[in-house]
Short mmCIF file of C-alpha atoms in Angstrom, two decimals:
data_model
loop_
_atom_site.label_atom_id
_atom_site.label_comp_id
_atom_site.label_asym_id
_atom_site.label_seq_id
_atom_site.Cartn_x
_atom_site.Cartn_y
_atom_site.Cartn_z
CA UNK A 1 70.03 119.40 90.92
CA UNK A 2 72.01 122.23 93.76
CA UNK A 3 72.20 124.90 91.26
CA UNK A 4 68.46 124.98 90.93
CA UNK A 5 67.20 125.46 94.25
CA UNK A 6 69.92 128.39 94.60
CA UNK A 7 68.25 129.45 91.45
CA UNK A 8 64.77 128.68 92.08
CA UNK A 9 65.82 130.89 96.00
CA UNK A 10 67.19 133.77 93.60
CA UNK A 11 64.09 133.90 91.84
CA UNK A 12 61.08 133.46 94.82
CA UNK A 13 62.58 135.75 96.43
CA UNK A 14 62.79 138.89 93.69
CA UNK A 15 59.22 137.41 93.26
CA UNK A 16 58.48 138.40 96.99
CA UNK A 17 59.90 141.67 96.84
CA UNK A 18 58.59 142.57 93.35
CA UNK A 19 54.70 141.54 93.31
CA UNK A 20 51.41 143.29 95.36
CA UNK A 21 49.41 140.82 96.09
CA UNK A 22 49.61 138.36 99.11
CA UNK A 23 49.60 135.00 97.99
CA UNK A 24 51.58 135.16 96.02
CA UNK A 25 54.57 136.69 98.48
CA UNK A 26 53.86 134.21 100.06
CA UNK A 27 54.03 131.13 97.64
CA UNK A 28 57.78 133.03 96.70
CA UNK A 29 58.97 133.68 100.01
CA UNK A 30 58.27 129.89 100.60
CA UNK A 31 60.08 128.75 97.74
CA UNK A 32 63.06 131.20 98.96
CA UNK A 33 63.32 130.20 102.07
CA UNK A 34 62.60 126.52 101.01
CA UNK A 35 65.47 126.79 97.92
CA UNK A 36 67.81 128.13 100.56
CA UNK A 37 67.07 124.94 103.19
CA UNK A 38 67.39 122.61 100.08
CA UNK A 39 70.89 124.71 99.20
CA UNK A 40 72.10 124.01 102.07
CA UNK A 41 70.95 120.36 102.20
CA UNK A 42 72.70 120.01 99.22
CA UNK A 43 76.06 121.61 100.09
CA UNK A 44 76.30 118.81 102.84
CA UNK A 45 76.05 116.21 101.96
CA UNK A 46 78.37 116.61 99.06
CA UNK A 47 80.84 117.79 101.30
CA UNK A 48 80.28 114.84 103.83
CA UNK A 49 80.38 113.21 101.05
CA UNK A 50 83.66 114.26 99.73
CA UNK A 51 85.75 113.35 102.79
CA UNK A 52 83.99 110.50 103.30
CA UNK A 53 86.16 107.00 103.71
CA UNK A 54 84.80 103.98 100.53
CA UNK A 55 83.33 101.48 101.85
CA UNK A 56 86.21 99.26 100.26
CA UNK A 57 88.34 100.58 102.80
CA UNK A 58 86.29 99.49 105.93
CA UNK A 59 86.27 96.19 107.67
CA UNK A 60 83.15 93.78 107.74
CA UNK A 61 82.02 92.35 110.48
CA UNK A 62 84.20 89.35 110.68
CA UNK A 63 86.96 91.36 110.42
CA UNK A 64 86.26 92.92 113.07
CA UNK A 65 85.69 89.90 115.16
CA UNK A 66 88.79 88.00 114.52
CA UNK A 67 90.50 91.41 115.84
CA UNK A 68 88.35 91.68 119.17
CA UNK A 69 89.11 87.43 119.42
CA UNK A 70 93.01 87.85 118.56
CA UNK A 71 93.36 90.81 121.21
CA UNK A 72 91.47 88.10 123.99
CA UNK A 73 93.07 85.24 123.52
CA UNK A 74 96.50 86.87 123.30
CA UNK A 75 99.32 85.79 125.88
CA UNK A 76 100.58 87.39 127.79
CA UNK A 77 103.94 88.73 129.57
CA UNK A 78 104.45 87.83 132.67
CA UNK A 79 105.29 91.27 134.00
CA UNK A 80 103.04 92.47 131.64
CA UNK A 81 99.82 93.39 133.29
CA UNK A 82 96.38 94.97 132.24
CA UNK A 83 95.98 98.59 132.64
CA UNK A 84 92.41 98.19 134.77
CA UNK A 85 94.33 95.12 136.82
CA UNK A 86 93.24 95.35 140.41
CA UNK A 87 96.22 92.99 141.45
CA UNK A 88 98.99 94.75 139.16
#
């Protein structure tokens, strides 16, 4: 799909430079810029998809809730205080 949009942009700009009709010039410029914008978006989407973690590597909502619960209920040693604890 990305190569189709790049070819569309190239053909659109080539046609814009060679035509003598205002209507064809306008349509070819719209096709050229549309193809370039679409090509850029597809490249960006491919880049994001390549660096994205799979869904199986992400923790579920239940796992996150269990982690938060164990963190809140973990016993503290007597000498240890929380970082934002005004008493410590």
